[in-house]
Structure formats: C-alpha cells, structure tokens
Short mmCIF file of C-alpha atoms in Angstrom, two decimals:
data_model
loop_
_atom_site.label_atom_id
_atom_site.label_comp_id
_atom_site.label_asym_id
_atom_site.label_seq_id
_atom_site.Cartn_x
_atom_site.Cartn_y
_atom_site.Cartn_z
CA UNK B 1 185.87 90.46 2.93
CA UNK B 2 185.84 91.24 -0.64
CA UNK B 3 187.70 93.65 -2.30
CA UNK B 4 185.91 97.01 -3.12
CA UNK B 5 186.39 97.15 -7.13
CA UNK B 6 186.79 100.53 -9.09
CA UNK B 7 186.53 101.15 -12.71
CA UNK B 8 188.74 103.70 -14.32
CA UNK B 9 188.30 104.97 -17.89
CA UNK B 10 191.94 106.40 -18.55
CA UNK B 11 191.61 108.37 -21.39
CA UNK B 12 195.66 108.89 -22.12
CA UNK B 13 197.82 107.46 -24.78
CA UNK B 14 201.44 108.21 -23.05
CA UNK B 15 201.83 104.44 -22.22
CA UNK B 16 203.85 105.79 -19.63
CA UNK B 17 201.78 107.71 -17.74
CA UNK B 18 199.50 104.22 -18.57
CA UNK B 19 202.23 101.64 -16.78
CA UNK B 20 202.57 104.49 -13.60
CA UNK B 21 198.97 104.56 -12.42
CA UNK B 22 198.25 100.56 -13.51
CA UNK B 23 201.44 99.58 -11.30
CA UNK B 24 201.21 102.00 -8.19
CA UNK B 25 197.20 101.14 -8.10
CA UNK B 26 198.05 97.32 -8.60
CA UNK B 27 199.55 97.97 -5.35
CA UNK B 28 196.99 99.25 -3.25
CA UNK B 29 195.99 96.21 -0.76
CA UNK B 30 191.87 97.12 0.06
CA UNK B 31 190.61 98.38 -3.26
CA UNK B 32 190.97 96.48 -6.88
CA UNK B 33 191.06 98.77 -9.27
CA UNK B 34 190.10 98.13 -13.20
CA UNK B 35 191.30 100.04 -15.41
CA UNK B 36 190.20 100.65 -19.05
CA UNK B 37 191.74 103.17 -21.83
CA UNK B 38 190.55 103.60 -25.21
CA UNK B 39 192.70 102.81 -28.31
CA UNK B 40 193.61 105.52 -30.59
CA UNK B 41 191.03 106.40 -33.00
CA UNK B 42 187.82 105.06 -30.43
CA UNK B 43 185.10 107.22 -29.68
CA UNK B 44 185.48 108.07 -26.70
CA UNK B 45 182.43 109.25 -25.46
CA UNK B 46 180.64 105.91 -27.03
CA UNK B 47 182.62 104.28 -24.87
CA UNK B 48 181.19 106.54 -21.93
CA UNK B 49 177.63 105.53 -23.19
CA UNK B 50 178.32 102.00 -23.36
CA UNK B 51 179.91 101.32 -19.59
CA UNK B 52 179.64 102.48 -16.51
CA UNK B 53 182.80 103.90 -14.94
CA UNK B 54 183.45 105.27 -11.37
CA UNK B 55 185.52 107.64 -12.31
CA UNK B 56 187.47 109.20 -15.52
CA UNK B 57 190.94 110.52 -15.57
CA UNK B 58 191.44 112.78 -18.82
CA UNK B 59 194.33 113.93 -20.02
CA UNK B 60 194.34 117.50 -20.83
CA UNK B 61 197.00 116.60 -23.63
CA UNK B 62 195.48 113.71 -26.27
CA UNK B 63 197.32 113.42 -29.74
CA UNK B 64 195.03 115.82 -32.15
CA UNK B 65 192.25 116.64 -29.44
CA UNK B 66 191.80 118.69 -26.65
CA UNK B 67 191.14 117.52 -23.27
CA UNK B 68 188.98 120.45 -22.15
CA UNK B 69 186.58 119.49 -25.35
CA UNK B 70 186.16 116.38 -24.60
CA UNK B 71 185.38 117.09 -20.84
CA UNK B 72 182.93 120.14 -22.10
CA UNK B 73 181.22 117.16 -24.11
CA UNK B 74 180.92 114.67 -21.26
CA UNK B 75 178.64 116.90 -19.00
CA UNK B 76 175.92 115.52 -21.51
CA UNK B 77 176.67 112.28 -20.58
CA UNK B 78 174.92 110.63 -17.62
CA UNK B 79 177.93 109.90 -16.29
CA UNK B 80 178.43 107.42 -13.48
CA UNK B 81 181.62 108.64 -11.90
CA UNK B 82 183.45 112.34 -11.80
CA UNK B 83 185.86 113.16 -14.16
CA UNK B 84 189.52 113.71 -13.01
CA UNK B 85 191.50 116.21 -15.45
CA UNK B 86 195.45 115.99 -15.91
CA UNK B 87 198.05 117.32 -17.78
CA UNK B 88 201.83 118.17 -17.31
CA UNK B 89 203.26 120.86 -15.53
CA UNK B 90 203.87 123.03 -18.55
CA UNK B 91 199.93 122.80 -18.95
CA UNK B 92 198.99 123.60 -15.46
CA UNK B 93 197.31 126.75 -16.08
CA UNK B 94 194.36 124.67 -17.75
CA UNK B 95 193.59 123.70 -14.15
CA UNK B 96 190.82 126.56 -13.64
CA UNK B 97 189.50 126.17 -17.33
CA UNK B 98 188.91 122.61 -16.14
CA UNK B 99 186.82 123.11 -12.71
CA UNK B 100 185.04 125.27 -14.88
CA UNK B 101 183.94 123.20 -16.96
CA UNK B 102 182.80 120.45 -14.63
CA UNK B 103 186.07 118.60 -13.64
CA UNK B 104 185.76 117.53 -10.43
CA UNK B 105 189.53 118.14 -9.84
CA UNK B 106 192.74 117.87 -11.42
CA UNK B 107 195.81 116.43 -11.35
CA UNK B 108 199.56 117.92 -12.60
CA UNK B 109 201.37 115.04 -13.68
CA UNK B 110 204.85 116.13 -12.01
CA UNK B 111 207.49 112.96 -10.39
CA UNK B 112 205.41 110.49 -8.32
CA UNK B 113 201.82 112.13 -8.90
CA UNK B 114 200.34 108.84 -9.01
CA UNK B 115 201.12 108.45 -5.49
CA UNK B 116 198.51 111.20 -4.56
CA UNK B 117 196.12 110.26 -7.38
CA UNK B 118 194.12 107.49 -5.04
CA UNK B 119 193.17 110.03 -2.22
CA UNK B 120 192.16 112.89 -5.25
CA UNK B 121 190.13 110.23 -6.94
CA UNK B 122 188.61 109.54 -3.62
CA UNK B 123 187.35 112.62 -2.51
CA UNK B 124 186.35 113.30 -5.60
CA UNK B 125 183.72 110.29 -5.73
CA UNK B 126 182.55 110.79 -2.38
CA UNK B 127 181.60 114.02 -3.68
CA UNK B 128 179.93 113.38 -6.79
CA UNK B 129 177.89 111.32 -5.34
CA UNK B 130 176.91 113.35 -2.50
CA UNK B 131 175.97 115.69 -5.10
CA UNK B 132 174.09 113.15 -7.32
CA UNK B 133 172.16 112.22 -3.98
CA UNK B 134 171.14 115.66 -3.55
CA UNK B 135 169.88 115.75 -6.82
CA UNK B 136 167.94 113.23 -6.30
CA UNK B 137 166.48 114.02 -2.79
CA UNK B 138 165.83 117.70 -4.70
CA UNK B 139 163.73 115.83 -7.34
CA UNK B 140 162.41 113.63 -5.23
CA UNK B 141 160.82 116.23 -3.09
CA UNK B 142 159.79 118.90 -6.30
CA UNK B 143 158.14 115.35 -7.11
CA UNK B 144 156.47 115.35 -4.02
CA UNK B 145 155.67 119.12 -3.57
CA UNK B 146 153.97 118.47 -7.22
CA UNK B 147 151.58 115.86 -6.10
CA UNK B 148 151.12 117.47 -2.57
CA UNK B 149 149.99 120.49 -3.91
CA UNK B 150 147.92 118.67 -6.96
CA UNK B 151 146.09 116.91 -3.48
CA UNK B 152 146.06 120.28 -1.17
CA UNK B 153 144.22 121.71 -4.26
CA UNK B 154 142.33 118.39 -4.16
CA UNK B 155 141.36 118.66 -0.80
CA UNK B 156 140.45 122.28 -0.85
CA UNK B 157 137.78 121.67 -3.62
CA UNK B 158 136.04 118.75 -1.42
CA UNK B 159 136.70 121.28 1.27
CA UNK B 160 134.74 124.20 -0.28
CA UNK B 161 131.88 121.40 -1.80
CA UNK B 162 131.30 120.61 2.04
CA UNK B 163 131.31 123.69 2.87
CA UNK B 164 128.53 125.18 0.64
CA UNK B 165 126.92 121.81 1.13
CA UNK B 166 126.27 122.24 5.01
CA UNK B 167 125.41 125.80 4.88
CA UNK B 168 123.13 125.17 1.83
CA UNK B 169 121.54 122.22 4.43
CA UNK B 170 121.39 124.30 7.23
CA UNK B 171 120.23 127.26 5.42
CA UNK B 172 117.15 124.53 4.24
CA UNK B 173 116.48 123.89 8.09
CA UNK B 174 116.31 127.03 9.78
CA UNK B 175 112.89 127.82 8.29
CA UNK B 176 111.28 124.63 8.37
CA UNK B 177 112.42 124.57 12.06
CA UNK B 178 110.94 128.12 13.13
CA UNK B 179 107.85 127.38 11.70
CA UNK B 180 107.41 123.78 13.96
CA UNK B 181 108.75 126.27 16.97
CA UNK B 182 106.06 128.38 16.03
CA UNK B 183 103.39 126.28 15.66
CA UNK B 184 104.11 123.53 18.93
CA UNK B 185 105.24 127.01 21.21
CA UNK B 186 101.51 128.14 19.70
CA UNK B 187 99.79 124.95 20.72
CA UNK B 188 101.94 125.09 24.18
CA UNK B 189 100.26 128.11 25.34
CA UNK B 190 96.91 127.49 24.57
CA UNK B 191 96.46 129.02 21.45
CA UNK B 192 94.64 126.64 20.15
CA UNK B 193 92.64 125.82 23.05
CA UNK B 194 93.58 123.80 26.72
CA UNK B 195 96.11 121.85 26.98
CA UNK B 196 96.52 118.70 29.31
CA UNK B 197 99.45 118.54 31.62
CA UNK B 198 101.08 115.10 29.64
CA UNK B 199 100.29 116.82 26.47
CA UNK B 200 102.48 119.85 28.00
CA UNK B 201 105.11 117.88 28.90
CA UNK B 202 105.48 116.06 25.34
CA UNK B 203 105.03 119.68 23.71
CA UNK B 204 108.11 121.06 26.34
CA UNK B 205 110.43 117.90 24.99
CA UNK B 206 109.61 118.85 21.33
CA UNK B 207 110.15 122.28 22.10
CA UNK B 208 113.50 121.43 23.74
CA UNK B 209 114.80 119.21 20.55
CA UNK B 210 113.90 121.64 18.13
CA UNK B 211 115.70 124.34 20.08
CA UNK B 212 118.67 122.09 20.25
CA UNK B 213 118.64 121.39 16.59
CA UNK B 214 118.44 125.38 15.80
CA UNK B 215 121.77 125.57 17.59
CA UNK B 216 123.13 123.20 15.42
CA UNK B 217 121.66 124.65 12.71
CA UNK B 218 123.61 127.92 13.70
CA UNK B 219 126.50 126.63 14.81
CA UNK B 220 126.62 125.04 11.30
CA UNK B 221 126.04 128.33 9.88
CA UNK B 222 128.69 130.31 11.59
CA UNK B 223 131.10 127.20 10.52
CA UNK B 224 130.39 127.94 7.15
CA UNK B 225 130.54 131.72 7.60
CA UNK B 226 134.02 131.62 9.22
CA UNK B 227 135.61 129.07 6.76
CA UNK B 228 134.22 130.99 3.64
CA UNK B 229 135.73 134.05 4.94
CA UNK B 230 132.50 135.29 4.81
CA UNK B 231 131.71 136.03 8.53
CA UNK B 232 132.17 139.71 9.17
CA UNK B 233 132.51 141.57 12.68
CA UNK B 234 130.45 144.51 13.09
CA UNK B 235 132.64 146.62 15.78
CA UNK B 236 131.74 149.37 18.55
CA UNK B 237 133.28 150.54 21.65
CA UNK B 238 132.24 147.41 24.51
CA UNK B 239 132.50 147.72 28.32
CA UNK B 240 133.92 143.90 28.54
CA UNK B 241 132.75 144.10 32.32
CA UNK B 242 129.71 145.09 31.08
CA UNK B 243 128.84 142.66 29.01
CA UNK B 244 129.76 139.64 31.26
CA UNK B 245 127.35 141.66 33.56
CA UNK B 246 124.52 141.14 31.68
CA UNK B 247 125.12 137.87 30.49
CA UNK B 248 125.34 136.45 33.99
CA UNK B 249 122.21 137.53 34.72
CA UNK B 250 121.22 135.07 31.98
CA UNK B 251 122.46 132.40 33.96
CA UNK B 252 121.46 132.79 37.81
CA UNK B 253 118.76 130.94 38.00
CA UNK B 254 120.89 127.55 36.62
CA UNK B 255 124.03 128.73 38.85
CA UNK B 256 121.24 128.82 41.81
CA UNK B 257 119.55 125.77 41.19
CA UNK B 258 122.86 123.28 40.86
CA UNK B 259 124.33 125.38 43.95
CA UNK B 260 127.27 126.66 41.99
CA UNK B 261 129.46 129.36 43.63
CA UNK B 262 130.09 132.21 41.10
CA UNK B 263 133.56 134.23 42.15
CA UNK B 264 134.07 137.42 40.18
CA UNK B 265 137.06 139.18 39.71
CA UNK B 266 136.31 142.03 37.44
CA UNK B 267 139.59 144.96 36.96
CA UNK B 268 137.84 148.35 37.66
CA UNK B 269 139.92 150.15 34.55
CA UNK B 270 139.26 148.36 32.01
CA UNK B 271 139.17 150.92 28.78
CA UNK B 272 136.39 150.50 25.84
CA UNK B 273 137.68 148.21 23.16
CA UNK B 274 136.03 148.39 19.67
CA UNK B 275 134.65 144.67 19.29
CA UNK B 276 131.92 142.54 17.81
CA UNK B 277 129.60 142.60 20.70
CA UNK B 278 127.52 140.14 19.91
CA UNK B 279 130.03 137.84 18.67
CA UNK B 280 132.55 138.43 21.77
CA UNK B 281 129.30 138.06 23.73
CA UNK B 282 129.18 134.34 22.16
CA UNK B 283 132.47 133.30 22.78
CA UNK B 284 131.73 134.21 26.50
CA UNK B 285 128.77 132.89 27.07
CA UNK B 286 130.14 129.54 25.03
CA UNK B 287 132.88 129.32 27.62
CA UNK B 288 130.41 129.68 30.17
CA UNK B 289 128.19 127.09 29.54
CA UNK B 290 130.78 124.63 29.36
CA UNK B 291 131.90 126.00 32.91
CA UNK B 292 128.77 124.79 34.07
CA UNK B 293 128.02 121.86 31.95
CA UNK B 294 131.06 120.33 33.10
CA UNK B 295 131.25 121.83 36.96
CA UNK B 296 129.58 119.08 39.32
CA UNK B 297 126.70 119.95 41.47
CA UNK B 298 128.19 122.92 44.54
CA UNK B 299 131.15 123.83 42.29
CA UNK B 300 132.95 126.90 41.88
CA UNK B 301 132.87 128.95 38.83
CA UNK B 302 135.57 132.11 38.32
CA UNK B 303 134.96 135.00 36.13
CA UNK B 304 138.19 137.07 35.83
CA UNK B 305 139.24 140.34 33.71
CA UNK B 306 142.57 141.53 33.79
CA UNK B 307 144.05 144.68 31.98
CA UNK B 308 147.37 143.65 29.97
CA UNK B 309 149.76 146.14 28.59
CA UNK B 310 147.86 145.42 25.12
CA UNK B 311 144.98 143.65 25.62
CA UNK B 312 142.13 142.70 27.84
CA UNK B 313 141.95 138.84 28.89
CA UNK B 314 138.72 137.46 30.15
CA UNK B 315 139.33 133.89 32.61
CA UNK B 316 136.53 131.68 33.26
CA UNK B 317 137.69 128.58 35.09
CA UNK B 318 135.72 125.78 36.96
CA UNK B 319 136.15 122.77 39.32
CA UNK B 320 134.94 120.42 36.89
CA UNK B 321 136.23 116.75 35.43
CA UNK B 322 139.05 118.92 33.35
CA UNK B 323 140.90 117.51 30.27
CA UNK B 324 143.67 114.99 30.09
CA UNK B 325 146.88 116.47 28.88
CA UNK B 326 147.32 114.68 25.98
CA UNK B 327 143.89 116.34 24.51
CA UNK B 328 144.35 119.77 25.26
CA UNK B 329 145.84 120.28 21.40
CA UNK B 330 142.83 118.95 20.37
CA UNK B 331 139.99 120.94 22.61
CA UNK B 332 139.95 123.88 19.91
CA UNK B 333 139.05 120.90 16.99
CA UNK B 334 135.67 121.03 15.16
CA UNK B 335 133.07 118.05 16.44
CA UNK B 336 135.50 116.98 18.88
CA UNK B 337 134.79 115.74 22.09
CA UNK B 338 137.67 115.66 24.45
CA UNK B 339 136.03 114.08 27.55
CA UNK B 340 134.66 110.76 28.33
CA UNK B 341 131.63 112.16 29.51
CA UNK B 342 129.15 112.83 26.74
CA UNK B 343 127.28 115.99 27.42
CA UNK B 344 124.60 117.28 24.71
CA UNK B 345 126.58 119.87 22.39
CA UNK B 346 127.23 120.22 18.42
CA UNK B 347 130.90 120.02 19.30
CA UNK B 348 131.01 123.10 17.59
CA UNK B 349 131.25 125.70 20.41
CA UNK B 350 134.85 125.83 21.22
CA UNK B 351 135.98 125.96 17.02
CA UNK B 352 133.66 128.50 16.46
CA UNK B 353 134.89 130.95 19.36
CA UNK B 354 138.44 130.13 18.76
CA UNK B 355 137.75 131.47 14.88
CA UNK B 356 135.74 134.41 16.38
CA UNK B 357 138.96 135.37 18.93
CA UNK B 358 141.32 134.71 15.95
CA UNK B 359 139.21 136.96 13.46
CA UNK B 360 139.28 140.37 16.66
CA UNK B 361 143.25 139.21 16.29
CA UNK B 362 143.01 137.99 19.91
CA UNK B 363 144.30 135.04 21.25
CA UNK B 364 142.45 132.21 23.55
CA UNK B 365 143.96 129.12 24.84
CA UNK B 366 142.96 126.37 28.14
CA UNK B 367 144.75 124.86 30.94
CA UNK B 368 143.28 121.96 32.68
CA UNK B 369 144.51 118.78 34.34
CA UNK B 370 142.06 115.39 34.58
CA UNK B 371 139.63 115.75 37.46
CA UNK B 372 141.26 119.38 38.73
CA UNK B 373 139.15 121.47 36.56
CA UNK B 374 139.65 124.05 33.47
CA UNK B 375 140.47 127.37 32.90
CA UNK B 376 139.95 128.95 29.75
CA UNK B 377 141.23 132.42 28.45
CA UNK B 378 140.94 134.47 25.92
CA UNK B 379 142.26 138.14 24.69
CA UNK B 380 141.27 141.02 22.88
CA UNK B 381 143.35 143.62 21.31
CA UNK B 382 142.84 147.41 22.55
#
C-alpha cells in the first residue's frame, strides 16, 4: 500500500524549529510527509500561487514580518490546504487574532510541540475540506436553483401559451357546435318535414357526438378557467341533501334500466353551507356518473352525507372494477385514465372537481382496491 504523501509549506526561518518537525515527521510510519520552506527574502505568497500545498504552518514570528499579515494576505489565495499558525509561548496571546483571521488553528511552540502537531494538522485538513466541499455542494446547488428556476419560468410560459391556446380553441368550437345541434336537433323533429326511421337513427348518433364533443369543449373551458385563476364561485346558502335530491332524479331512469341499487344515507342536520351550487352540483354529479359508468349491470351505488365537526362530507361509493393501488395518486391527474377499461370521457372530470373542491377550501380524496369497488369523498367547509 502506498504511502499517503503530504506537502507542508513551513514558512519559519528558526532552523530549529525546521530540524524538530522534519525529524519527528520523518518518523511517522503511514504518512510521508514533504516538506518545503521558503528562503529568506522569497515571496512567499508566489510561492503559494505557484504549488499546491496541503497544509501551511506559519510562524507568527518571521525576521522583519508579521505572521498575522501574511496569513490576512493568504485568504486571497485559493489555497489548497488550511493554514496552521505558531509562535512561542511568550506570543500566545496572538492565538485569537489568528482564528480570526482565518487560521484554521494554532500551535504554541512550547518542549515537544511537534509531537502534537500531526493530529492538529489533521483535524485541521479534514476540516477544510469538509468546508471546501460544502462550498461546493452550496454552489453547486445556487447553480442548479439558477437554471431550475430559468426552466420553471420556462415551463410556466409554454404553460400559460397552452393554456390560452385551448381555451382560445374551445372558445372557437362552442358556437360552431350549437349551431350543428341546432340545426340536426331541428331536422330530428321534423322541422323540416318527415323524417325516416334510419334517417332518425343517423341524426340521434350525430346528435350524441356533438353532445359529447360540447362536454369536451367545456370541460376544456373550465380547465382553462381554473388554471388561469380565472374561474370564480358564485356562493349562496345550499341544502347539500337537497341538491343530491334533485340531481338523482336526473339519473333514475339509467339507475332503473342497468338494475342498479341506489342506498342513501342522507344526515337529517345538516346546516346550510354558503357554496357554488352549480359548481358543487358538478363535482357531484361527476362522481356520480363515474359510479355508474364503472358499476356493472345489478350493482350497488351509496350516496352518504355525514356532518363533521367542520365540514360536511358527501360519499358516493360503488361495486365497480375499482383502481389498483399503485394509481390511486394518479386518479386526480388531468387526461388520465387509471383503468384498463376504456370508457368514453374527456379524462377531465375528476381534475376539474378536485380544482372545484380545492377552490370552496374543501378537501376530496378515493379509496378503492382492484375489482372491490370505489369510494370517493369529498368536503366542504361550513
């Protein structure tokens, strides 16, 4: 195994002190150490420029300078190595001057300090360049921050351009698209004169596409709303119960026809809460639907209210194919689809009443578990 190797600028001219630390280091079995001093007269910090040393040992006392000056001048060096101050005992109050300064320690040169100078000259490496690595981690990550932030900003642009981009598009759709409902829901009902049963039947498919495409076109919309911070919630006191009262009327005759079975558990004292109706009335009917998209054919379908200390929570659970576990973080994720079966949707729903709960400073969250069903929740301040 090779020998670590040290180099030592010793900046003394007591050729004494010189022969100490050369022989007792000369000594030491595991680590070679070389070690350089200036001649009277050299520049000292030149010599500093030129090589690379691991460490410095500076004599406070050097014939017609001062130690502490020279050690003041070296913290404009890029040193390699931390500089070791010493100086004889009749000097010893320079110590604190020293540390001060930027000496990493000192030494008092009293009988047999060389003996102790290895472990001091030690530690003090292992912490300069702990230090020196922290510096560099630090600049490494203000580095990083800078270009983060220079990307963040990046992305934010290209986020707002899509942003006015889709609701500018969607925007351009909605009227072309009421006017073909319009027209075809004109020519569907006779209006402009009989219509044949297969003609019917193509005129109910258009009819169904371009209602499908208007509730992309609004789900686009209220995207764009919600990210621009533009969407705004017109409150008044609700009747939660209420409202889920009227919107299931909305959906009996599709609960009747795939033989669901609707459980309601609705708590009788239930206060007013001061809410966007119609926009709590979306979330809700949003959860709903995907009750019964994704219930199979007889399946059971829970409506639950419950009064919290703070806040009303609405549950609407189902029997359906549920979500693996490792998607739930996902579910809440604009055009994402978390189930293998594709069902006809913007992907949109779930985002959009996640924003709408998070704008009435509510919360909402699922639990589910693969073929065991869903349960979705979702709270509203009082």
């Amino acid at each position: 195994m090779e020998k670590q190797i040290i180099k030592v600028l010793l900046v003394d001219f007591n050729h004494e002190n010189i022969s100490k630390i050369k022989e007792f280091f000369s000594k030491i079995a595991d680590i070679s150490y070389d070690i350089v001093w200036p001649r009277v007269g050299e520049n000292i910090l030149k010599k500093v420029e030129e090589e690379k040393f691991d460490i410095i040992l500076l004599s406070y006392d050097i014939p017609g300078f001062n130690g502490l000056e020279i050690l003041a001048d070296l913290q404009y060096k890029e040193l390699s190595g931390p500089v070791i101050m010493m100086a004889d005992a009749k000097d010893k109050d320079f110590a604190t001057q020293a540390m001060r300064e930027g000496a990493y320690d000192y030494v008092i040169r009293e009988k047999d300090f060389e003996e102790g100078l290895s472990v001091i000259m030690h530690n003090a490496m292992v912490a300069f360049h702990a230090l020196k690595e922290k510096e560099r981690l630090q600049k490494e990550i203000a580095a990083k921050k800078v270009e983060l932030e220079a990307a963040n900003k990046k992305l934010q642009q290209l986020d707002r351009i899509k942003s006015d981009f889709v609701s500018n598009v969607a925007h351009e759709f909605r009227t072309p698209l009421m006017i073909i409902k319009g027209n075809v829901d004109l020519v569907n009902k006779g209006g402009l004169g009989n219509v044949a049963p297969a003609q019917k039947e193509m005129l109910d498919g258009a009819i169904n596409i371009v209602n499908r495409l208007s509730r992309l076109v609004n789900d686009l919309l209220d995207i764009s709303k919600i990210e621009s911070g533009k969407m705004e919630l017109k409150k008044e006191p609700v009747e939660i119960n209420n409202m889920i009262e009227e919107n299931l009327v909305i959906f009996d005759k599709i609960i009747k026809d795939k033989k669901y079975k609707l459980q309601k558990d609705l708590a009788k004292d239930l206060p007013k809460i001061d809410v966007d109706k119609d926009k709590v009335t979306q979330v809700f009917v949003n959860l709903l639907s995907n009750a019964i998209k994704y219930s199979p054919e007889a399946g059971t379908i829970t409506v639950k209210t419950v009064n919290l200390e703070k806040e009303i929570m609405v549950e609407i659970s189902d029997t359906g194919e549920g979500v693996a576990l490792d998607n739930l973080d996902k579910i809440f994720d604009k055009f994402t689809r978390v189930t293998a079966e594709k069902k006809e949707g913007t992907g949109l729903g779930l985002p959009i009443a996640k924003d709408i709960v998070n704008l009435h400073k509510g919360r909402i969250w699922v639990k589910s578990e693969l073929r065991k069903g869903s349960q979705f929740y979702f709270t509203l301040p009082k």
